[in-house]
PDB file of C-alpha atoms in Angstrom:
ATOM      1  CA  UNK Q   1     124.148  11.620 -60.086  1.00  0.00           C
ATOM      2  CA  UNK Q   2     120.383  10.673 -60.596  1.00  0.00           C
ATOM      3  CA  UNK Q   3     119.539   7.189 -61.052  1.00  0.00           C
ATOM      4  CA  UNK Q   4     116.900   6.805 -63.510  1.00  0.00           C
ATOM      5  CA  UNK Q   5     114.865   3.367 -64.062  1.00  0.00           C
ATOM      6  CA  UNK Q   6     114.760   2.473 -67.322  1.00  0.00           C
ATOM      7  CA  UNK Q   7     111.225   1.341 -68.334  1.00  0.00           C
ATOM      8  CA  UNK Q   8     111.142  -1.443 -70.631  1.00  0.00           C
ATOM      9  CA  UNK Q   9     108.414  -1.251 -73.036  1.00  0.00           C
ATOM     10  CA  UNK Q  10     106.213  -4.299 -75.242  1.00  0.00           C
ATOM     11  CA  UNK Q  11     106.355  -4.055 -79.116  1.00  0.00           C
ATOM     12  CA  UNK Q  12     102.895  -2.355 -78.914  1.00  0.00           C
ATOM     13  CA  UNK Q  13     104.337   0.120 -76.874  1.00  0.00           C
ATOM     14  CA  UNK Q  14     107.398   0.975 -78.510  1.00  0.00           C
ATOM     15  CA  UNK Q  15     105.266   1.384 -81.738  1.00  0.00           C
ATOM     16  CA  UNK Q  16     102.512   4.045 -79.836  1.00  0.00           C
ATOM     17  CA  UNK Q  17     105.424   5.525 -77.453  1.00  0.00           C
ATOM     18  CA  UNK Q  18     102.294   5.158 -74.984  1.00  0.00           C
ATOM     19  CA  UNK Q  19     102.973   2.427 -71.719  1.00  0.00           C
ATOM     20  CA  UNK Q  20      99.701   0.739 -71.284  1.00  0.00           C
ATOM     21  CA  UNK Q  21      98.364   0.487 -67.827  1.00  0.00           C
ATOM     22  CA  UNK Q  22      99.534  -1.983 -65.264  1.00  0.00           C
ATOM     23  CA  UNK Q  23      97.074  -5.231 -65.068  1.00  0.00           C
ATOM     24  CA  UNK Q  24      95.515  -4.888 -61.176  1.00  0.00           C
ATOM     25  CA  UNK Q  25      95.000  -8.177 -59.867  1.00  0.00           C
ATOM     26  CA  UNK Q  26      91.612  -9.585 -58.586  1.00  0.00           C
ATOM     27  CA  UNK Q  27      92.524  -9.081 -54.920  1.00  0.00           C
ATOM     28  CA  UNK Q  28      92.905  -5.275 -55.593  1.00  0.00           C
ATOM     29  CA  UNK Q  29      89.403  -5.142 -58.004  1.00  0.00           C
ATOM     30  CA  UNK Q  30      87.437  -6.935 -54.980  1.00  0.00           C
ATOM     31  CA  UNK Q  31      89.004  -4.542 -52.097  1.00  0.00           C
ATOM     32  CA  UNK Q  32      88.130  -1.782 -54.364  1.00  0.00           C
ATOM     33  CA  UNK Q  33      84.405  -3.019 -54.979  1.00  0.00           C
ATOM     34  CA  UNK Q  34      84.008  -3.562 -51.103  1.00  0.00           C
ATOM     35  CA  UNK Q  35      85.038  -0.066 -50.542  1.00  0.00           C
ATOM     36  CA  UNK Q  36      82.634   1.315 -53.192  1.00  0.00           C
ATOM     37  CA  UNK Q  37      79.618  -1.079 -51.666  1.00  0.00           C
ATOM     38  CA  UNK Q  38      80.338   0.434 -48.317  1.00  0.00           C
ATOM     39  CA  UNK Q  39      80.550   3.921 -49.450  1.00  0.00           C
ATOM     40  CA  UNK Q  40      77.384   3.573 -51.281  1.00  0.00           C
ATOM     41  CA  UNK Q  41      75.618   1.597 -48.073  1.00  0.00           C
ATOM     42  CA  UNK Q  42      76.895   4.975 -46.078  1.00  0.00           C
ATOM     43  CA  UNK Q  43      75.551   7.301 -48.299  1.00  0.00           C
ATOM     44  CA  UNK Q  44      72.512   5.800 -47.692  1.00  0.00           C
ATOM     45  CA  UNK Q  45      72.333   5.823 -44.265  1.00  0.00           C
ATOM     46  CA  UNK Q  46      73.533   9.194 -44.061  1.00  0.00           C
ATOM     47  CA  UNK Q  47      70.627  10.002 -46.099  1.00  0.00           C
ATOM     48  CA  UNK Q  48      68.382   8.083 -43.901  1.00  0.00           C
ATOM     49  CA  UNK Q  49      69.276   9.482 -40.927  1.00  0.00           C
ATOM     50  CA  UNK Q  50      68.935  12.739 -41.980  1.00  0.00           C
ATOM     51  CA  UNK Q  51      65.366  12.143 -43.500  1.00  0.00           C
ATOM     52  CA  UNK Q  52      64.247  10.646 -39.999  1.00  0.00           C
ATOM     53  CA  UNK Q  53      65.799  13.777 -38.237  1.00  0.00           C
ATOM     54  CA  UNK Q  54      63.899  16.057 -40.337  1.00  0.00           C
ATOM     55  CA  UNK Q  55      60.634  13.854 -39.684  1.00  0.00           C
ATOM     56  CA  UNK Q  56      60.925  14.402 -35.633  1.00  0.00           C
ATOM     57  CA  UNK Q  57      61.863  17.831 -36.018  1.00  0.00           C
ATOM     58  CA  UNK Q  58      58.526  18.237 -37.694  1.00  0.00           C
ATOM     59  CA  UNK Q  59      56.038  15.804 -36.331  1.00  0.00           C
ATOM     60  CA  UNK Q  60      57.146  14.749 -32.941  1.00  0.00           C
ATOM     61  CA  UNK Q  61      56.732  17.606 -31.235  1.00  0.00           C
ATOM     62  CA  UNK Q  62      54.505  18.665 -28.255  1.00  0.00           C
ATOM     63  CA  UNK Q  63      51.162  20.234 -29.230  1.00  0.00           C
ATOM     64  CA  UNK Q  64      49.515  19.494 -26.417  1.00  0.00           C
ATOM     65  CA  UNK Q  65      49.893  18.834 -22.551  1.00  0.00           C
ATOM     66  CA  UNK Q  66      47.010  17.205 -20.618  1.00  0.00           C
ATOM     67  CA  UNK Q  67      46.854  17.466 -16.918  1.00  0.00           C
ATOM     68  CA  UNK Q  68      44.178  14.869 -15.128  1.00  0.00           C
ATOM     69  CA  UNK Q  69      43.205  13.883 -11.786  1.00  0.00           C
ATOM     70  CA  UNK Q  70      43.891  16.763  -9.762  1.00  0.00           C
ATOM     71  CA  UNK Q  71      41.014  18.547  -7.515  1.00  0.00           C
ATOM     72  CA  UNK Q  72      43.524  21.108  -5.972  1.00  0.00           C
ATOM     73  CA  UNK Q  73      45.560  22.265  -8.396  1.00  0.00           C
ATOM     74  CA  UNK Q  74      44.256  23.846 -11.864  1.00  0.00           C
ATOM     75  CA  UNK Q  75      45.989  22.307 -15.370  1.00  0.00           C
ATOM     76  CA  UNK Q  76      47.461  25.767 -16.196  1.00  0.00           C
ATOM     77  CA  UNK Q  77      49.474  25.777 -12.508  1.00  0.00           C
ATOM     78  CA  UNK Q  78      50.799  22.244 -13.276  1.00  0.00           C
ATOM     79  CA  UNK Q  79      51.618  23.372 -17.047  1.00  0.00           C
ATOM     80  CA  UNK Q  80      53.096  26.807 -16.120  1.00  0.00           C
ATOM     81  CA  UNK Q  81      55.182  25.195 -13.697  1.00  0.00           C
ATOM     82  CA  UNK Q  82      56.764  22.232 -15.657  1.00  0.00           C
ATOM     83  CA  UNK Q  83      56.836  25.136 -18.643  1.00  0.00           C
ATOM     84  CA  UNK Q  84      57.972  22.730 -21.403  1.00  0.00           C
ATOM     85  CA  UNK Q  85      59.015  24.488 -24.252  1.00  0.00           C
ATOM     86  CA  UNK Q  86      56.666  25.213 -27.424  1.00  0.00           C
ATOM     87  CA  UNK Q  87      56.894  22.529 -29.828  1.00  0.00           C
ATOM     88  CA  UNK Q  88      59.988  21.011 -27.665  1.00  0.00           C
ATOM     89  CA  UNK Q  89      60.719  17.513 -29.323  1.00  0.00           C
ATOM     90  CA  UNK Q  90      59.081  14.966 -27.406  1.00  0.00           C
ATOM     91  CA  UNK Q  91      61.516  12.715 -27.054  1.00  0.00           C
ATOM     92  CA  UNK Q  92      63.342  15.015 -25.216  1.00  0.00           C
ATOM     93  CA  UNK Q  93      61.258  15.488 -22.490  1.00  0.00           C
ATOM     94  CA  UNK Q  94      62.625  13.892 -19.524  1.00  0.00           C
ATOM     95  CA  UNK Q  95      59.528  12.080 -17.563  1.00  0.00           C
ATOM     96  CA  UNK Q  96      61.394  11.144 -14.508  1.00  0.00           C
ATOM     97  CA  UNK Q  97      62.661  14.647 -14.153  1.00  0.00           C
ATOM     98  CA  UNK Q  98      58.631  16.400 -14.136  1.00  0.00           C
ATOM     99  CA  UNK Q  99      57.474  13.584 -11.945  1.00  0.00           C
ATOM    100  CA  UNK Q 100      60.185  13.901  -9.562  1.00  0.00           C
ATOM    101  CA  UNK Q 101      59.723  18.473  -9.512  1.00  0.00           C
ATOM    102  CA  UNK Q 102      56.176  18.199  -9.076  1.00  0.00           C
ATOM    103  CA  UNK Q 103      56.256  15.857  -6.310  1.00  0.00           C
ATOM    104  CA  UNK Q 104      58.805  17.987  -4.551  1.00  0.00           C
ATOM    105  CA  UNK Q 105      57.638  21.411  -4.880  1.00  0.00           C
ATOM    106  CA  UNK Q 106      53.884  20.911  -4.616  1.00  0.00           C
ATOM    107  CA  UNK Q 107      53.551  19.716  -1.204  1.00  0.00           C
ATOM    108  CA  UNK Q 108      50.217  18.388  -1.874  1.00  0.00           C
ATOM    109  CA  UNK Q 109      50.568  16.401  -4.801  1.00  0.00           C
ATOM    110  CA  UNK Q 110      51.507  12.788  -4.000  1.00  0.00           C
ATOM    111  CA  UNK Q 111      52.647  11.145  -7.099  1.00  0.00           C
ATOM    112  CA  UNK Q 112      52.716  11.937 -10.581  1.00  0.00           C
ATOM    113  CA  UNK Q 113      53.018  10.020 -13.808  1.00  0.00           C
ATOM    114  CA  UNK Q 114      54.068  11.809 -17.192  1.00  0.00           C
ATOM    115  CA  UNK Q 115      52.814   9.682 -20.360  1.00  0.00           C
ATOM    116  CA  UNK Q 116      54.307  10.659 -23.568  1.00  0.00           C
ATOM    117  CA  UNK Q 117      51.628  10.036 -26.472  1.00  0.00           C
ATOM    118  CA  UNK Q 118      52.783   9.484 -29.739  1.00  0.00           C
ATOM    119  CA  UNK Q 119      53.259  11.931 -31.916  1.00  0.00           C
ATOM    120  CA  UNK Q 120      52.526  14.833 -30.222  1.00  0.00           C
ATOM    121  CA  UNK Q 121      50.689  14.953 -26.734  1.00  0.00           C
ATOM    122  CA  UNK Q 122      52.199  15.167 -22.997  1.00  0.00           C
ATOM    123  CA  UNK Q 123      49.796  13.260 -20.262  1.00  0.00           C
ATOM    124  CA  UNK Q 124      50.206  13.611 -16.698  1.00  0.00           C
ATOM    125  CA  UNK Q 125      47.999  11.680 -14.407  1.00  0.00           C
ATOM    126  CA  UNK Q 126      48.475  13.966 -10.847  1.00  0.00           C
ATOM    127  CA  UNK Q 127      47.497  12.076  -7.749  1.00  0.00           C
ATOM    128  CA  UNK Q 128      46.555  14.736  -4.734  1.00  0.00           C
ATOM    129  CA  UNK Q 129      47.611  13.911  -1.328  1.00  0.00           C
ATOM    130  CA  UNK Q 130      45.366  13.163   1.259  1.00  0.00           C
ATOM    131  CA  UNK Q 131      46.079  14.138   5.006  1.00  0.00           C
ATOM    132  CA  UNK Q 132      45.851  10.335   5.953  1.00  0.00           C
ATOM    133  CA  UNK Q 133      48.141   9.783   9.091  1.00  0.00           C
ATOM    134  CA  UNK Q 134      49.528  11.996  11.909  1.00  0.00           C
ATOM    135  CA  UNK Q 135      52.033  11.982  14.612  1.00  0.00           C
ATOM    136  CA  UNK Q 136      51.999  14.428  17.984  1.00  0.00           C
ATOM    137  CA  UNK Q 137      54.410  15.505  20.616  1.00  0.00           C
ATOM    138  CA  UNK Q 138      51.732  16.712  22.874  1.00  0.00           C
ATOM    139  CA  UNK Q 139      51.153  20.415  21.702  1.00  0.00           C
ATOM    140  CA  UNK Q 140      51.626  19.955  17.846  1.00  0.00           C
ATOM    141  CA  UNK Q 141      50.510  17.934  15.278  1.00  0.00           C
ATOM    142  CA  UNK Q 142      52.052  16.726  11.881  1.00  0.00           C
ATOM    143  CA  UNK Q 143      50.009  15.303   9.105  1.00  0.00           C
ATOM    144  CA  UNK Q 144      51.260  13.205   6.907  1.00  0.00           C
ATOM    145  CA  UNK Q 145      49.775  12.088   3.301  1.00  0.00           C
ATOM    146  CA  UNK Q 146      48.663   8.428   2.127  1.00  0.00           C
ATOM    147  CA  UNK Q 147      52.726   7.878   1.110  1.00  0.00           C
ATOM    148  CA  UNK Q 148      53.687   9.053   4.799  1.00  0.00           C
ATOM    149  CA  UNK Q 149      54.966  12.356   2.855  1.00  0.00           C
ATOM    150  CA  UNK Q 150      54.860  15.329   5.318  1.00  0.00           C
ATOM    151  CA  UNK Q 151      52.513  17.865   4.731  1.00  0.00           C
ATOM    152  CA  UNK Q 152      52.388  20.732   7.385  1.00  0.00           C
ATOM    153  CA  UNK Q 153      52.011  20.971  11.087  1.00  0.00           C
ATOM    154  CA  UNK Q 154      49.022  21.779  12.960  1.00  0.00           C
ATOM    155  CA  UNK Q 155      48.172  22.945  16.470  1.00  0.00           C
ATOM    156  CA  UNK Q 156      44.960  20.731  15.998  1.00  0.00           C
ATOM    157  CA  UNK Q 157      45.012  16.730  14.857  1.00  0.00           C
ATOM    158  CA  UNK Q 158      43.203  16.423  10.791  1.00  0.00           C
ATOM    159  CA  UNK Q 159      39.565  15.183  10.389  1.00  0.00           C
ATOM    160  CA  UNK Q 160      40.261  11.307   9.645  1.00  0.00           C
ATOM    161  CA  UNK Q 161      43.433  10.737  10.214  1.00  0.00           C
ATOM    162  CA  UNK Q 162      45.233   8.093  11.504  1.00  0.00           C
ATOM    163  CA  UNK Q 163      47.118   8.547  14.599  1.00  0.00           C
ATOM    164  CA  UNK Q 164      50.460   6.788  14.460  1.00  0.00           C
ATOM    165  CA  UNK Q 165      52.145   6.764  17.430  1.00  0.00           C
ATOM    166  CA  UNK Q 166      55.856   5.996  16.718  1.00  0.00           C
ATOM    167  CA  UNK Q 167      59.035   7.327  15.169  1.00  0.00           C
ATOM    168  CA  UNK Q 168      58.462   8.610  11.909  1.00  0.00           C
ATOM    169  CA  UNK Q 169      62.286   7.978  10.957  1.00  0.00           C
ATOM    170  CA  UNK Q 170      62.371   4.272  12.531  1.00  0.00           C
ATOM    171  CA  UNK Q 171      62.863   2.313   9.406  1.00  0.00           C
ATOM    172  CA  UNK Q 172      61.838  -1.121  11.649  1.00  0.00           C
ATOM    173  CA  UNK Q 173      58.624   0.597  12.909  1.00  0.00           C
ATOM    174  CA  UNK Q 174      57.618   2.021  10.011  1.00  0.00           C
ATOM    175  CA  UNK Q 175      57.725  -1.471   8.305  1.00  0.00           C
ATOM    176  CA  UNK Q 176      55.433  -2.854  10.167  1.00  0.00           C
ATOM    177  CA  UNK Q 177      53.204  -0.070  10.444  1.00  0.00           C
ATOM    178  CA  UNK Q 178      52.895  -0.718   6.702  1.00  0.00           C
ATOM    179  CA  UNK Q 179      52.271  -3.889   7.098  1.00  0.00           C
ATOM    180  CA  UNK Q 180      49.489  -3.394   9.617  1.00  0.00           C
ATOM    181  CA  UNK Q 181      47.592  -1.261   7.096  1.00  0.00           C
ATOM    182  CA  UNK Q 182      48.209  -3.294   4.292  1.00  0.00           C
ATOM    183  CA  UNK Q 183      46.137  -6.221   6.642  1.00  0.00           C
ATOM    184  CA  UNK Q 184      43.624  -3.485   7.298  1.00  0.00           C
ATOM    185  CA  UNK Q 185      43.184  -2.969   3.918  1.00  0.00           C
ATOM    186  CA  UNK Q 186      43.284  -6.710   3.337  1.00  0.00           C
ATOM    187  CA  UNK Q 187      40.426  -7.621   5.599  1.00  0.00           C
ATOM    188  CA  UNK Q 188      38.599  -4.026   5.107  1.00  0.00           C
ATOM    189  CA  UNK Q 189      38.874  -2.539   8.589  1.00  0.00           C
ATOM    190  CA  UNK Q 190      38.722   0.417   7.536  1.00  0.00           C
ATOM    191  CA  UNK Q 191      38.117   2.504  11.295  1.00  0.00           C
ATOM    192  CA  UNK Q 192      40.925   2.249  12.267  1.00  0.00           C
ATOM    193  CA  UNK Q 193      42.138   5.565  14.662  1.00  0.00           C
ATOM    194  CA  UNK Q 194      45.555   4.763  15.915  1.00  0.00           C
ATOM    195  CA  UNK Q 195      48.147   2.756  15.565  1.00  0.00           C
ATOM    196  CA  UNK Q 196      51.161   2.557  18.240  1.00  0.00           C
ATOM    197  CA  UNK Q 197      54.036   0.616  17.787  1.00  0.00           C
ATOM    198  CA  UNK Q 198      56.511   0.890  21.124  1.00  0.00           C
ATOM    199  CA  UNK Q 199      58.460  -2.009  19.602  1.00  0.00           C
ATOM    200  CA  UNK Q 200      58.102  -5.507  17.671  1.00  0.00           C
ATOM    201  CA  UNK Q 201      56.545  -6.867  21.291  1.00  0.00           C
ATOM    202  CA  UNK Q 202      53.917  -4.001  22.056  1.00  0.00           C
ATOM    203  CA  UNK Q 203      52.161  -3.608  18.908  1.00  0.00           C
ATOM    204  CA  UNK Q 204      48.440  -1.652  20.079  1.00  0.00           C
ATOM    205  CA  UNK Q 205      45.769  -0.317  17.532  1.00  0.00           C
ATOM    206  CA  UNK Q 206      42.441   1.977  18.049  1.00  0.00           C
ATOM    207  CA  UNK Q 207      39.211   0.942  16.522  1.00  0.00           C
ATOM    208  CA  UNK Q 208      36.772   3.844  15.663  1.00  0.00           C
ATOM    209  CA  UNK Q 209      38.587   5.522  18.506  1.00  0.00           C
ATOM    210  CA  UNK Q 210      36.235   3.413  21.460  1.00  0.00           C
ATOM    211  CA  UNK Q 211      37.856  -0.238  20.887  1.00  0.00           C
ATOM    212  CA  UNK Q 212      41.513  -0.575  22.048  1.00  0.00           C
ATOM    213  CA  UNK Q 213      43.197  -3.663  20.749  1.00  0.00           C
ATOM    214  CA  UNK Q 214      46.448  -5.101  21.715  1.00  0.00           C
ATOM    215  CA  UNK Q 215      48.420  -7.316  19.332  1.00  0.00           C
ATOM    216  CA  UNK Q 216      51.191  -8.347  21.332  1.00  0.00           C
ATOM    217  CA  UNK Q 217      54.444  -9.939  19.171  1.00  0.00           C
ATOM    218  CA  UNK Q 218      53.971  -9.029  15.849  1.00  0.00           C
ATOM    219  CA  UNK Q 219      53.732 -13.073  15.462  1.00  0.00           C
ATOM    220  CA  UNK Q 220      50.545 -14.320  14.126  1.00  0.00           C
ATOM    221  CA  UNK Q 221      49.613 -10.483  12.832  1.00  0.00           C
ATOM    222  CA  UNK Q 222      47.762 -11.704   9.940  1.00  0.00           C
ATOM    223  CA  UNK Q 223      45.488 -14.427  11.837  1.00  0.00           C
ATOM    224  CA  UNK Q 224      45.133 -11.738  14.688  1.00  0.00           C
ATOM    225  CA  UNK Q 225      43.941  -9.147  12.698  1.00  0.00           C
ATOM    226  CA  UNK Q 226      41.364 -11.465  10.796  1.00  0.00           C
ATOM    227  CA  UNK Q 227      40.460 -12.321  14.257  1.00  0.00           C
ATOM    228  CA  UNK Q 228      39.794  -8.816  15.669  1.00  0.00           C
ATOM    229  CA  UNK Q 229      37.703  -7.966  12.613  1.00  0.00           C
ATOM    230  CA  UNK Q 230      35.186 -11.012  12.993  1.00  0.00           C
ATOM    231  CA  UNK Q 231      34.346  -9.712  16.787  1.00  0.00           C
ATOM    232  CA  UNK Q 232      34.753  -6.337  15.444  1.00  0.00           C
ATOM    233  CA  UNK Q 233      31.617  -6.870  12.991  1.00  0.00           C
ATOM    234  CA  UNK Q 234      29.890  -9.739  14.502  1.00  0.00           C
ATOM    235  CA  UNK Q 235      29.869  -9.206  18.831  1.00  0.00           C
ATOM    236  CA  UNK Q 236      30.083  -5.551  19.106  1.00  0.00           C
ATOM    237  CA  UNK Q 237      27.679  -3.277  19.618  1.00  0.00           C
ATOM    238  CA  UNK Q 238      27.982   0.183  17.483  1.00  0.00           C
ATOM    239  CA  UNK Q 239      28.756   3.003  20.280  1.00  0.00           C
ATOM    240  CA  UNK Q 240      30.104   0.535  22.928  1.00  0.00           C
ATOM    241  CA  UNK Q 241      33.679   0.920  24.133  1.00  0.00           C
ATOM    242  CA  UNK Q 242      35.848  -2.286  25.321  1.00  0.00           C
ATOM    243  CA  UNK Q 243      39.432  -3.532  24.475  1.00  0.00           C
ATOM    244  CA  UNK Q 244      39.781  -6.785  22.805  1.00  0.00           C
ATOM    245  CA  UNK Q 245      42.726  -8.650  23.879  1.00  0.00           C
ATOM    246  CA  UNK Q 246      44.747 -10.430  20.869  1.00  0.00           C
ATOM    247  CA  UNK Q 247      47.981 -11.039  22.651  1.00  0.00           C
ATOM    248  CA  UNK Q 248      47.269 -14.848  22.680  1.00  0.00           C
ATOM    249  CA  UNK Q 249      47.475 -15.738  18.319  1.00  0.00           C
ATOM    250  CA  UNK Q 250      44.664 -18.563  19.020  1.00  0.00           C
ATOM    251  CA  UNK Q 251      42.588 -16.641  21.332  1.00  0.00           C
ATOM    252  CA  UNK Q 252      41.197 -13.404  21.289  1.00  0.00           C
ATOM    253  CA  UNK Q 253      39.109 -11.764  23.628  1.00  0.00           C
ATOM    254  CA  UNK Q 254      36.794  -9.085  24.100  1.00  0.00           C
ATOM    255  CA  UNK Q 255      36.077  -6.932  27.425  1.00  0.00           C
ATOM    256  CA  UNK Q 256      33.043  -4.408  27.304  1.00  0.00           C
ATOM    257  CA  UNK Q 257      34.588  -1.246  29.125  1.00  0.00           C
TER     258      UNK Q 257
END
């Protein structure tokens, strides 16, 4: 047996036979204006979004790529290598990823940095590497670039090189090899010819291979080395050979060989 609800109807009603619609309260008229705001605020994000799509499809894309700095290799090699795609969206080129490539597969480029320019232009600054520092066992030599990146082996040493005699892969060593040069740099002794570093306690340099200098602790360094270059450019004669010994941090002293 069905049970039907019986629907009791106003005067108004009963006189149209029509039930009028149910009053909605103001709780249910503000949910429903909410919703509509935030339908409308989507729509119009929607529509923003796909407007600034459409704008980087069309105008950020790469026109042009610029290749500066390098002396060895030609812009098209660096270009046809990297082979970005034509009118790839520049936001989507992946800088690390080139500069990373390039500085592995071209053995004599030392660093590279990719510039995006807005809206539609690639720039990469190439830095070459320069055979700066070697190491030898005797019968052959490895060069090394200006980031201590290896280069190629040779059965003769490279013009104007530094000769560093340690162990390429001794982290310790290596740091204050570093630091050595960095003091070089610092106080512009720039003739330097060799550098040997047996540990922290025998630290020995070459001056315009004919001056041999010994450091001693790596104590002092700084002072020493700002020592060394004031006889270096005020006592000794161009062409004469000696050692200057800088063992002592408050006195150093020159022998003429």
């Amino acid at each position: 047996m069905i049970n039907k609800k019986k629907v009791k109807l106003n005067k108004a009603e009963q006189a149209t036979g029509v039930q009028s619609p149910k009053r909605v309260s103001r709780k249910t008229l503000r949910r429903r204006r909410i919703i509509k705001r935030a339908l409308g605020m989507l729509g119009i994000v929607l529509v923003a979004a796909a407007a600034i799509f459409a704008a980087m499809k069309l105008l950020f894309v790469v026109r042009t790529t610029e290749v500066k700095g390098s002396e060895i290799f030609t812009a098209k090699e660096i270009t046809d290598f990297i082979a970005i795609p034509e009118e790839e969206n520049i936001f989507r080129v992946k800088s690390d990823e080139i500069e990373q490539l390039l500085v592995e597969e071209f053995t004599y480029i030392d660093n590279v940095q990719v510039i995006k320019r807005l809206p539609d232009r690639i720039e990469i600054n190439v830095e070459d590497s320069t055979e700066s520092f070697f190491t030898t066992d005797g019968e052959k030599y490895t060069v090394y670039s200006q980031s201590f990146k290896k280069l190629r082996n040779s059965t003769e040493p490279p013009v104007n090189a530094v000769w560093l005699d340690i162990e390429m892969d001794n982290e310790e060593k290596m740091s204050l090899v570093k630091n050595m040069l960095d003091l070089f740099s610092k106080y512009e002794q720039n003739d330097i010819t060799k550098i040997s570093v047996s540990d922290e306690n025998m630290i020995k340099a070459v001056y315009d291979n004919r001056i041999e200098i010994d450091f001693g602790t790596v104590l002092d360094i700084d002072y020493k080395i700002k020592m060394c270059k004031k006889i270096l450019d005020e006592k000794i004669p161009e062409e004469e050979k000696g050692t200057i010994d800088a063992t002592e941090g408050g006195e150093v002293v020159y022998k003429r060989q």
